[in-house]
Short mmCIF file of C-alpha atoms and ligand atoms in Angstrom, two decimals:
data_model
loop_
_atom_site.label_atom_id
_atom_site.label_comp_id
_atom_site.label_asym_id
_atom_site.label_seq_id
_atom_site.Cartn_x
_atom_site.Cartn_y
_atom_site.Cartn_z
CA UNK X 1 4.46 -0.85 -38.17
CA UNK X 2 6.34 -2.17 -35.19
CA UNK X 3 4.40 -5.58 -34.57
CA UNK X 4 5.13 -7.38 -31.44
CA UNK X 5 3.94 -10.47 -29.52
CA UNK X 6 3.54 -8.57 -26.10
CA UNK X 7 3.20 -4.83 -25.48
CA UNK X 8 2.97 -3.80 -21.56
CA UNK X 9 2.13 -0.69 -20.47
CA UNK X 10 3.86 0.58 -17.57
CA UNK X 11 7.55 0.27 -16.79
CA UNK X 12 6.71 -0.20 -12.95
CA UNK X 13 6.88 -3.28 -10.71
CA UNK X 14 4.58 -5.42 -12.28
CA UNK X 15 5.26 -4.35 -15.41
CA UNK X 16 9.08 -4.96 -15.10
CA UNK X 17 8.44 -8.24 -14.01
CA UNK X 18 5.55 -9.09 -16.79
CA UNK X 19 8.36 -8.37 -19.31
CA UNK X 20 10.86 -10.50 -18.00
CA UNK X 21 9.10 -13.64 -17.92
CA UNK X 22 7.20 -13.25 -21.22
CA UNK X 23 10.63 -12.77 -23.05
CA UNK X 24 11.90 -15.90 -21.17
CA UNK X 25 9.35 -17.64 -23.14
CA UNK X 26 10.71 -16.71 -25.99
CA UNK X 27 7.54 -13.62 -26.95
CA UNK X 28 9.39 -10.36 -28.06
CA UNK X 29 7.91 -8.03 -25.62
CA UNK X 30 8.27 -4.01 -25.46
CA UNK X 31 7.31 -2.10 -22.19
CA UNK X 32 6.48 1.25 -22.93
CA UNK X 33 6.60 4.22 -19.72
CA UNK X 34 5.94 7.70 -20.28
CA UNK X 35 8.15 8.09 -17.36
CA UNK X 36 12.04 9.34 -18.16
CA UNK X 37 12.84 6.24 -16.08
CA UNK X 38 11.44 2.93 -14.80
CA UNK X 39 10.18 1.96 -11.79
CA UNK X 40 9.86 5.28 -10.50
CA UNK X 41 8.38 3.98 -7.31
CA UNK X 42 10.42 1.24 -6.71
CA UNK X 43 13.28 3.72 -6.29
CA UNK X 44 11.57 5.76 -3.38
CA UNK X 45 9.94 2.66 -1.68
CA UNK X 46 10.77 1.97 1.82
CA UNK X 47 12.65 4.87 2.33
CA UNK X 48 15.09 4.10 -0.35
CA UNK X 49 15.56 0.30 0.63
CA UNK X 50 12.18 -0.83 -1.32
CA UNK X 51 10.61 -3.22 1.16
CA UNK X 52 10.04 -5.93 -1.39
CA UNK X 53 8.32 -8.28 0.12
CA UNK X 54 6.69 -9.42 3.38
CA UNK X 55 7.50 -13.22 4.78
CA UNK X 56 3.90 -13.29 6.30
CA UNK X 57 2.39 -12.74 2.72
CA UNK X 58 -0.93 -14.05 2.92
CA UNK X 59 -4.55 -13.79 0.93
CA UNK X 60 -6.28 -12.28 4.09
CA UNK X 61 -3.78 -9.30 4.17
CA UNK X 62 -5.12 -8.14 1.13
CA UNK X 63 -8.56 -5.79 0.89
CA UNK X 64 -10.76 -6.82 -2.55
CA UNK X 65 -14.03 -6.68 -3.18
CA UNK X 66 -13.28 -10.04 -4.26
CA UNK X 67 -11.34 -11.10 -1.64
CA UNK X 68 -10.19 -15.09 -3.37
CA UNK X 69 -9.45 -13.67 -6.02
CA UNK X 70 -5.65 -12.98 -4.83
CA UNK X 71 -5.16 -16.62 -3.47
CA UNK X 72 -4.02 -18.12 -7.05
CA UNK X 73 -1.45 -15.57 -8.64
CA UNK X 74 -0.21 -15.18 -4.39
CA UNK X 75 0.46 -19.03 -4.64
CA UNK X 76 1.81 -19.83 -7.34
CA UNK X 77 4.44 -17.08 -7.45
CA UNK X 78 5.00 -16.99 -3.25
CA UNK X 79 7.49 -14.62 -1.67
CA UNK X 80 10.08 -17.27 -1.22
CA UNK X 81 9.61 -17.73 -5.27
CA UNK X 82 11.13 -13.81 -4.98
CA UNK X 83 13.64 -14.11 -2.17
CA UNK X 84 15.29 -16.62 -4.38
CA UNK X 85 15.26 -14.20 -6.93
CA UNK X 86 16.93 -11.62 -4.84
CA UNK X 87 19.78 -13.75 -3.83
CA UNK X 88 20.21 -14.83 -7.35
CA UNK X 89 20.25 -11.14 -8.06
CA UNK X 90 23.13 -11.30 -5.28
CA UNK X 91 21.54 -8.29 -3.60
CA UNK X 92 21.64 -8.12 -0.05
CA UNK X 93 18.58 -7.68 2.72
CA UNK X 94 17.32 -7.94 5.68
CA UNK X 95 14.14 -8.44 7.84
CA UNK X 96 13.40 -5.35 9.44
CA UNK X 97 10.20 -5.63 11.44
CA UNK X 98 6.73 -7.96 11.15
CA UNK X 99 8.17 -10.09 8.27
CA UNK X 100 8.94 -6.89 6.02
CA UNK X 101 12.19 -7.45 3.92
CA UNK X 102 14.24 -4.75 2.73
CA UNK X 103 17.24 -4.03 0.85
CA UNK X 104 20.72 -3.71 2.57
CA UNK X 105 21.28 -1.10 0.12
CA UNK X 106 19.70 1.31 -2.17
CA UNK X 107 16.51 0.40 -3.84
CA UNK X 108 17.91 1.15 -6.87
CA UNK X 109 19.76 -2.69 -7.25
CA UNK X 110 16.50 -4.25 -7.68
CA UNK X 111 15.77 -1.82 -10.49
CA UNK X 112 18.69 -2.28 -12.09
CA UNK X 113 18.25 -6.29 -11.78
CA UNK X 114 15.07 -6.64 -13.39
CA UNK X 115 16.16 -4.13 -16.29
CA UNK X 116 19.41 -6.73 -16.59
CA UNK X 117 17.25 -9.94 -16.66
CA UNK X 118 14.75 -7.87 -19.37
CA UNK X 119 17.84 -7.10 -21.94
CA UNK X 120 19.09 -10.59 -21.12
CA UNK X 121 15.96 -12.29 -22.29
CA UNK X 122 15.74 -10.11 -25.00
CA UNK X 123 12.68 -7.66 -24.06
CA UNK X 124 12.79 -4.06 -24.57
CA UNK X 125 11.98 -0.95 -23.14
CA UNK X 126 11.21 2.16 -24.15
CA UNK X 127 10.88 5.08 -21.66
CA UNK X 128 9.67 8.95 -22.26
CA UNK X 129 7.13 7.32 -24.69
CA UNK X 130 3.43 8.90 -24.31
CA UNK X 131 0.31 6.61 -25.20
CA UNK X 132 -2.05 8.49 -27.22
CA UNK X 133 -4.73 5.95 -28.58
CA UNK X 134 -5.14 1.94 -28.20
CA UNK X 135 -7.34 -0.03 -30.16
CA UNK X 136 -8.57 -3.52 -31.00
CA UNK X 137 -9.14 -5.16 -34.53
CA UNK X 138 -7.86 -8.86 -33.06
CA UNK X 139 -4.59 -7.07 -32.55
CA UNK X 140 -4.26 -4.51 -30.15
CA UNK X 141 -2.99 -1.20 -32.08
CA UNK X 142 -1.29 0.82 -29.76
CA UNK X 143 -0.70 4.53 -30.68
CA UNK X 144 2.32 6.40 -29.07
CA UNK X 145 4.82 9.25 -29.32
CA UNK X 146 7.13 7.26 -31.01
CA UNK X 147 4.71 5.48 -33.75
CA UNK X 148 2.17 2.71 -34.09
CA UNK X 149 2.93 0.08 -32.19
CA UNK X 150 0.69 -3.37 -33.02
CA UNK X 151 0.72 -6.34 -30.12
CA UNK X 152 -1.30 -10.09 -30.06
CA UNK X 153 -1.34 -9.52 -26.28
CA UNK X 154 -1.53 -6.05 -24.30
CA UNK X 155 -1.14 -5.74 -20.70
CA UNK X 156 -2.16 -3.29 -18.77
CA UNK X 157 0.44 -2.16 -15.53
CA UNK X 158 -0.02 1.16 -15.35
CA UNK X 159 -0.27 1.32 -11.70
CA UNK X 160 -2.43 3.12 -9.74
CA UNK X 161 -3.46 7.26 -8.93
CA UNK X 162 -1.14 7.74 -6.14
CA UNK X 163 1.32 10.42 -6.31
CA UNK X 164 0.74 12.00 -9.95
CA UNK X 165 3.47 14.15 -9.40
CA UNK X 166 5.82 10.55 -9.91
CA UNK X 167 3.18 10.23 -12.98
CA UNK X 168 0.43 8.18 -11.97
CA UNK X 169 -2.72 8.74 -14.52
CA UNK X 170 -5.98 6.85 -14.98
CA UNK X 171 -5.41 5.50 -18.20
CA UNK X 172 -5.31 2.33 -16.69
CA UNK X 173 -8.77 2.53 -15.53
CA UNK X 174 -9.90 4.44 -18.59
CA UNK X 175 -8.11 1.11 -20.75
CA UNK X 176 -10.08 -1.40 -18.41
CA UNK X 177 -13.92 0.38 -19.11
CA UNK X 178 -13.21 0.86 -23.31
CA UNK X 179 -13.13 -2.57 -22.97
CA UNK X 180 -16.21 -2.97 -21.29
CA UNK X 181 -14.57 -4.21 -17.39
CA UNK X 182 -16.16 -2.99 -14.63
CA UNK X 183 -14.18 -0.59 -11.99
CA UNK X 184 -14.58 -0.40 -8.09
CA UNK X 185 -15.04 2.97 -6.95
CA UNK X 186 -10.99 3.79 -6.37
CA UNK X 187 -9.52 6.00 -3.00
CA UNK X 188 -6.47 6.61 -1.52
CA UNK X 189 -5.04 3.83 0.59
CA UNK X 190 -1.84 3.83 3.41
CA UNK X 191 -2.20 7.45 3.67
CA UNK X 192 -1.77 9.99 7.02
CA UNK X 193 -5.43 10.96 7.67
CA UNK X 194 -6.70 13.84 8.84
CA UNK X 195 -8.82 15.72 11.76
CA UNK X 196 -11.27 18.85 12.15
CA UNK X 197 -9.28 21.93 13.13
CA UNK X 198 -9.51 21.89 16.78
CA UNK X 199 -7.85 18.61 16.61
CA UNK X 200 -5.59 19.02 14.32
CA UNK X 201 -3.62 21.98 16.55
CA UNK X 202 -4.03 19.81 19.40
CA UNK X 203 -2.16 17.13 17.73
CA UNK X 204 0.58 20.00 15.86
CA UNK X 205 1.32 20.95 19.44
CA UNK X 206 2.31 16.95 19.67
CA UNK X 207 4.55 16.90 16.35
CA UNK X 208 7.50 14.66 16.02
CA UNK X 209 6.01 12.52 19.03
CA UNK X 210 5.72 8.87 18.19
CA UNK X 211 4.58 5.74 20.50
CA UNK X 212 3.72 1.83 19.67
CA UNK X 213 -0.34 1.87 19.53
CA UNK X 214 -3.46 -0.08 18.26
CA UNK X 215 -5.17 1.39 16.10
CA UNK X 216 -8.57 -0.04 15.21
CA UNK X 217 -11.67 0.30 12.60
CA UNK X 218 -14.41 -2.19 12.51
CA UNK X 219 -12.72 -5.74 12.95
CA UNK X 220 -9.49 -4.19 11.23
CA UNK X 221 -6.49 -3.58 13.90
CA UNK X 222 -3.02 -2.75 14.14
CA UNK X 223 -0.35 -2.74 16.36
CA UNK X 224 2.45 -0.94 15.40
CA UNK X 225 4.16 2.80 15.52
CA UNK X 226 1.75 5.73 15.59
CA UNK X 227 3.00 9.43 14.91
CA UNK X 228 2.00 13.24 15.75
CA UNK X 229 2.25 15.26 12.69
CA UNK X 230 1.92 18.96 11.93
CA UNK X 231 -0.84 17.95 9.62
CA UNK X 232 -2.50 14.99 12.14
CA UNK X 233 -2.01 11.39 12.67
CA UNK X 234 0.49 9.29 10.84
CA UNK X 235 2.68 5.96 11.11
CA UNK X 236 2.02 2.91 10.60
CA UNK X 237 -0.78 2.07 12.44
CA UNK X 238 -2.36 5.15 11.29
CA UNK X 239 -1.65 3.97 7.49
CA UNK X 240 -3.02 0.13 7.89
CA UNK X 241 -6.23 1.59 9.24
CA UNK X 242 -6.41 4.11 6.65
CA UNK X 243 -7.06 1.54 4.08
CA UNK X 244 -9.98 0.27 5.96
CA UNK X 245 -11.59 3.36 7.47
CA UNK X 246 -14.47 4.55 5.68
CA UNK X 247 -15.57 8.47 5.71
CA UNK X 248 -18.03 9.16 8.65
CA UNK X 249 -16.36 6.43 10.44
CA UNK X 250 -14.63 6.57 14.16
CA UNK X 251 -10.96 4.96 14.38
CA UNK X 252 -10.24 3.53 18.17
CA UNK X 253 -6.82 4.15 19.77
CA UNK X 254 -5.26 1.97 22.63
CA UNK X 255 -2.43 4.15 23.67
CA UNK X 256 -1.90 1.50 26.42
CA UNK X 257 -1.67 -1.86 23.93
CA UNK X 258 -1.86 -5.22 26.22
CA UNK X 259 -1.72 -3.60 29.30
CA UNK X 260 -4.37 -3.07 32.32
CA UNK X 261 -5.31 0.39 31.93
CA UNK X 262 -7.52 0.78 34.94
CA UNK X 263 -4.91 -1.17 36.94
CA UNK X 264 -1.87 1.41 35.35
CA UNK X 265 -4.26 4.32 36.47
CA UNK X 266 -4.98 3.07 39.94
CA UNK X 267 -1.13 2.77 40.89
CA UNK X 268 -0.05 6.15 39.07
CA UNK X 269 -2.98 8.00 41.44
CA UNK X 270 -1.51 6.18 44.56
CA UNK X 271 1.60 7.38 44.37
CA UNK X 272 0.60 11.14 42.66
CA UNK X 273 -0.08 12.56 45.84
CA UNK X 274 -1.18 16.39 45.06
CA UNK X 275 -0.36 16.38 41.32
CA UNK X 276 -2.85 16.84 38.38
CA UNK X 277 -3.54 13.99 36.14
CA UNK X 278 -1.29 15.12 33.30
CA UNK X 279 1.56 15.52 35.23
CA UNK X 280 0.51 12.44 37.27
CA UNK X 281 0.23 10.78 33.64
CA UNK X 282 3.74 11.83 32.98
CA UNK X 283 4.35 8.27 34.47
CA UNK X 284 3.00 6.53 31.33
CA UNK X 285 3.61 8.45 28.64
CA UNK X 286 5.86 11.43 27.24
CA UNK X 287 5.02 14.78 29.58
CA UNK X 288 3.17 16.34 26.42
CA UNK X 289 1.00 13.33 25.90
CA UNK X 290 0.31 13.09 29.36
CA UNK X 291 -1.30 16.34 29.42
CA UNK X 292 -2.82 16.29 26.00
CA UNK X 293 -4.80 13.03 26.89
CA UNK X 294 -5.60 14.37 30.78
CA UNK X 295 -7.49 17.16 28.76
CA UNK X 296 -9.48 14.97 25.96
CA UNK X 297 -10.51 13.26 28.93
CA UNK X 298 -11.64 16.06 30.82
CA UNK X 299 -9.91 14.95 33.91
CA UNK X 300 -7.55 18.24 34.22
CA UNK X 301 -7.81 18.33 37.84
CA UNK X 302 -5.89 16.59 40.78
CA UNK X 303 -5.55 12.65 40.26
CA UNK X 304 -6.92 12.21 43.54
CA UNK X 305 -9.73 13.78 43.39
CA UNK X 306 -11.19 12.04 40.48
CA UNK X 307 -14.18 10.01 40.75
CA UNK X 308 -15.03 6.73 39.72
CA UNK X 309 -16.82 8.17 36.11
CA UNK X 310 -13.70 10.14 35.75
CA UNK X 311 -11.38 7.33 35.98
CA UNK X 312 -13.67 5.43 33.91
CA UNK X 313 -13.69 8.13 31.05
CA UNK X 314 -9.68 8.56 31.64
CA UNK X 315 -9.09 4.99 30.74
CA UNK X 316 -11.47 5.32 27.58
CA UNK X 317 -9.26 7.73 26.56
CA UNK X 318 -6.20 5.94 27.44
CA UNK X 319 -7.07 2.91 26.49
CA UNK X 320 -9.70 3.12 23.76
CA UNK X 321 -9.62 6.95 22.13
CA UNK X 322 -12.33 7.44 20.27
CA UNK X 323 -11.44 9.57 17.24
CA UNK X 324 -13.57 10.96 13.61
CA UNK X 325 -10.97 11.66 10.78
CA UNK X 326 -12.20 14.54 8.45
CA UNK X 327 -10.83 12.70 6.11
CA UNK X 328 -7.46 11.59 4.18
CA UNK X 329 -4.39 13.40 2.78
CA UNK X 330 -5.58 11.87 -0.27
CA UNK X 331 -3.74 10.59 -3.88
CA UNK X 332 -1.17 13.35 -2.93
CA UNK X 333 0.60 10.92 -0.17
CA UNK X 334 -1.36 7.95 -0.28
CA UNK X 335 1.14 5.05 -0.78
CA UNK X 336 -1.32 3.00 -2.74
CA UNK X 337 -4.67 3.46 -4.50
CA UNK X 338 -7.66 0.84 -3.48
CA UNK X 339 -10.31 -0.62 -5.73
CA UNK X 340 -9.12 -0.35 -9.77
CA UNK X 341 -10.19 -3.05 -12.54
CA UNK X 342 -12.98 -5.30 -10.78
CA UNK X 343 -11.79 -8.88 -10.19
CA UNK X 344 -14.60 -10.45 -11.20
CA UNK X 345 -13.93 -9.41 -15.15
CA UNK X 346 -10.52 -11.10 -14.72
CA UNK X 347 -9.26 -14.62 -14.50
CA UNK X 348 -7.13 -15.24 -11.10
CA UNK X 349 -5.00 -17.80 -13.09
CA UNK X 350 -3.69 -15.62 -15.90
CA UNK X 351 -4.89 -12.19 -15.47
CA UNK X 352 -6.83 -11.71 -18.55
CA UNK X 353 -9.62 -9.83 -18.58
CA UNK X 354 -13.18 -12.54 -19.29
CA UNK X 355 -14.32 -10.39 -22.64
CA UNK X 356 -11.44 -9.22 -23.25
CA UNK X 357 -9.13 -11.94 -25.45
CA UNK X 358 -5.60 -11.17 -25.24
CA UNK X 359 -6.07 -7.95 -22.52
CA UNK X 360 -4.65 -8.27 -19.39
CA UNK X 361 -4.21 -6.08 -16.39
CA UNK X 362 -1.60 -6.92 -13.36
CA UNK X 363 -0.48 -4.42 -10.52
CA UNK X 364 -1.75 -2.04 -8.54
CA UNK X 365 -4.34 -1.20 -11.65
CA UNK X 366 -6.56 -4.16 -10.52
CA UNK X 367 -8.49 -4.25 -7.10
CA UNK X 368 -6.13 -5.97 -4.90
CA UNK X 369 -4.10 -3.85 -2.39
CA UNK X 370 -1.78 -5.17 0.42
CA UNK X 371 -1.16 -4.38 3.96
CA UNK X 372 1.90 -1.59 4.14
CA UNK X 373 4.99 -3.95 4.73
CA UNK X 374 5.96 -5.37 1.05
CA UNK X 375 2.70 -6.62 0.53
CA UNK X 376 1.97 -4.40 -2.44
CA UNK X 377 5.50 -5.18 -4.14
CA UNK X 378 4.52 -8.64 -3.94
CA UNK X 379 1.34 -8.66 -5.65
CA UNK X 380 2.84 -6.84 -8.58
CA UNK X 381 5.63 -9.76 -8.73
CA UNK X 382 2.75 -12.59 -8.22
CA UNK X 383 0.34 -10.72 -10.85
CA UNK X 384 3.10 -9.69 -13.20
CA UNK X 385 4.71 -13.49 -12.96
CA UNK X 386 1.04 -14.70 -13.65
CA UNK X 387 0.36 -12.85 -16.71
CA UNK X 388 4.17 -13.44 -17.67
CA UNK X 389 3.20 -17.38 -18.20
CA UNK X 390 0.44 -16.59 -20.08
CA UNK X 391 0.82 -13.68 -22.60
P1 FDA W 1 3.72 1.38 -10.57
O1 FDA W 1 3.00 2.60 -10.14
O2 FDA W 1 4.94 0.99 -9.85
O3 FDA W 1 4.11 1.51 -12.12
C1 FDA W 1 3.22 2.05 -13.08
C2 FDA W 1 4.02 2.62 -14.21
O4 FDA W 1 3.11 3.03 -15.22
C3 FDA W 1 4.83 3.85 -13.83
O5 FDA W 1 6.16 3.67 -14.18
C4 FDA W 1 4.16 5.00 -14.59
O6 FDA W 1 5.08 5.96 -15.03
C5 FDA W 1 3.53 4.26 -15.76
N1 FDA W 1 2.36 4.98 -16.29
C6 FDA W 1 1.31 5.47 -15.63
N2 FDA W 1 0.48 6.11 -16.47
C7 FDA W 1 1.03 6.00 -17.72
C8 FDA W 1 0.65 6.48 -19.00
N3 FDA W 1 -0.47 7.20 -19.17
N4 FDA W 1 1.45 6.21 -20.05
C9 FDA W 1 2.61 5.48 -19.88
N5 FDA W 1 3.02 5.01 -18.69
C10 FDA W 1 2.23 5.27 -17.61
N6 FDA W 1 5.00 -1.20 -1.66
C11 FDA W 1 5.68 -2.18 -1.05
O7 FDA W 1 5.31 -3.35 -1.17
N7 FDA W 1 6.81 -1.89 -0.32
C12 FDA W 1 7.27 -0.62 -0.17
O8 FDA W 1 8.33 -0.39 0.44
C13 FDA W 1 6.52 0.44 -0.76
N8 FDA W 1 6.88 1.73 -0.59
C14 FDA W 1 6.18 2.73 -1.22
C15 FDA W 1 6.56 4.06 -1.02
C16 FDA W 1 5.87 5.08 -1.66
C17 FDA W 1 6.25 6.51 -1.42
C18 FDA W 1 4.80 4.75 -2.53
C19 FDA W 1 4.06 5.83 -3.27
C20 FDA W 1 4.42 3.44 -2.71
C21 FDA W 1 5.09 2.42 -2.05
N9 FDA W 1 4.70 1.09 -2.18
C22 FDA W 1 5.39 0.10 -1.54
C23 FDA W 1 3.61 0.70 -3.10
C24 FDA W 1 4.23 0.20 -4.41
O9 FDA W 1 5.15 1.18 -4.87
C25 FDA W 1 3.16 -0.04 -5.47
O10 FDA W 1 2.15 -0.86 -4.98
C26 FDA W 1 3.79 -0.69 -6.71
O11 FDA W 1 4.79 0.17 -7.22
C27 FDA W 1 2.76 -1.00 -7.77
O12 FDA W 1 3.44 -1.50 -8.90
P2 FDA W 1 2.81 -1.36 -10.35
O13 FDA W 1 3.85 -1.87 -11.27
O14 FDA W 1 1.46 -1.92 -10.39
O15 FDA W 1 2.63 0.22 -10.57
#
């Protein structure tokens, strides 16, 4: 039987990084993917440039049902502990927007870094391997398309359920409740959501049109790019709130962030003369906007003529757009998954699970999951480095 100190499941961020630092320590670790190649996602993150990590990294920008539980691995392995890393690495980046770092180049380097520093320290990896059984008998017996594999430590980085067509599975969350953790309720996270029919083809007839917005749920807002889509409402704004809208919930949009709206109104009607509000609107925004908000405000008519309740309900919609998503586009597109292995059956220090001796789950797997903007990236370097020191 192939016995090793540390076997990690899940060739991915996390796992990667898991690997690296147990095998500094001298463990002989194997990853094991089922995936042809690691770090799958890594490769398609930020549009090719993998937006590794975010300088504004913070516990508060991270939705938990345990929300301290992300304060200890986030500290003690920061995002300056990784920028370090990637100028060791030599690989080149910049800051792009809102703290969010990304490559110079192809996303690809970083992949290709952490598999270096994994041979170097003497870890290996095995890719295109299937996991068929695990078990527990003060080892952990791990069975898998290329034999039986036996390990003192296992841990779990198996990632999340978004896009199973990259190969995202459950066994993650299957692993966590054999061994008795608990699981919060998972869903899709920074995903484009989506609207009842009627506003849906209103928005299609908008496609490709893009403007800076807030975009609000409950206490949650964001400021940033919001997009018309064929299929409804996208960008990043749109993705942030996704995260935090529940189903039956309204989302709020100021189309008009940090500016007077009644003010803006006032002065476009004054000098609109005969026109009608959307083309009066035309002022503002992009002329197919203009129109499209004139009519959910039901002020189609001549700007001058409207009354004081019209203006009122005009700046509503300008300023404060009351929208009810259907729903989400789901696992499909969803860029991460929330909930996964509940925090409170894990230690924040090492990442081992509290029943468990010698299990440990790091990643998007467990119930921690970032703001879009590196965020993500980072807690699978923080969690992996964290279990890393400990396996
Ligand atoms: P990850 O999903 O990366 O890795 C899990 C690994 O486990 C995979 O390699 C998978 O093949 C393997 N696996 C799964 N089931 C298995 C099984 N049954 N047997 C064997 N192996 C199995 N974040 C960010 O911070 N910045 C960004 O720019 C982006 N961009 C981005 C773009 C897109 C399109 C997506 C979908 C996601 C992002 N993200 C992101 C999110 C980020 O990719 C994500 O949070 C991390 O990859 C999570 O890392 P993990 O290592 O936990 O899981």
């Amino acid at each position: 039987m192939d016995k090793r100190d540390v076997v990690i499941l899940g060739a991915g961020a996390a796992g990667l990084f898991a690997g690296i630092e147990a095998a500094r320590r001298g463990r002989s670790v194997l990853v094991i993917d089922h995936a042809a190649k690691a770090a799958g996602k890594i490769r398609i993150s930020g549009g090719g440039r993998c937006n590794f990590t975010n300088l504004g990294i913070a516990p508060d920008r991270y939705l938990s049902d345990n929300p301290r539980f992300a304060r200890s691995a986030l500290s003690r392995y920061t995002q300056h502990d990784f920028i370090a890393r990637m100028q060791g690495w030599g690989i080149a980046y910049h800051e792009k927007t809102l703290g969010q770092l990304f490559c110079d180049g192809k996303a690809d380097q970083v992949i290709d870094a952490l598999l270096r520093d994994l041979g170097a320290a003497g870890g290996e990896l095995a890719c295109g391997v299937s996991i068929s059984d695990v078990s527990y008998n003060g080892r952990y017996i791990i069975a898998t398309s290329r034999g039986v594999v036996s390990a003192e430590k296992l841990v779990v980085a198996t990632g999340g359920r978004s896009i199973p067509k990259m190969g995202a599975t459950g066994i993650g969350y299957d692993l966590a409740r054999q061994f008795g953790l608990r699981i919060v309720a998972t869903r899709a996270g920074l995903v484009p959501l989506t609207f009842s029919d009627a506003l849906r083809e209103e928005m299609a007839s908008l496609a490709g049109l893009s403007l800076e917005a807030v975009v609000s749920s409950g206490k949650a807002a964001f400021r940033e790019g919001l997009l018309f889509t064929h299929r409804g409402l996208s960008g990043p704004s749109i993705l942030q709130i996704s995260s935090y809208w529940r189903e039956g919930e309204t989302i709020r949009v100021d189309f008009m962030p940090g500016q007077d709206v009644a003010a803006k109104i006032a002065e476009v009607k004054r000098g609109a003369g005969g026109q009608i509000t959307g083309n009066a609107l035309a002022k503002l925004f992009p002329a197919r906007l203009a129109s499209q908000l004139a009519s959910w405000a039901g002020t189609t008519g001549r700007i001058a003529d409207l009354k004081a309740a019209d203006l009122q309900r005009l700046a509503k919609t300008l300023g404060g757009f009351e929208i009810s998503p259907m729903g989400t586009e789901g696992y499909r597109t969803a860029e991460v998954t929330l909930g996964g292995v509940d925090t409170r059956d894990l230690d924040a220090k090492t990442m081992e699970a509290r029943g468990q001796p010698g299990l440990y789950f790091i990643g998007e797997v467990v119930d921690v999951t970032g703001w879009l903007g590196g965020y993500n990236f980072q807690w699978a370097w923080s969690s992996g480095w964290a279990a890393g020191q400990a396996v």
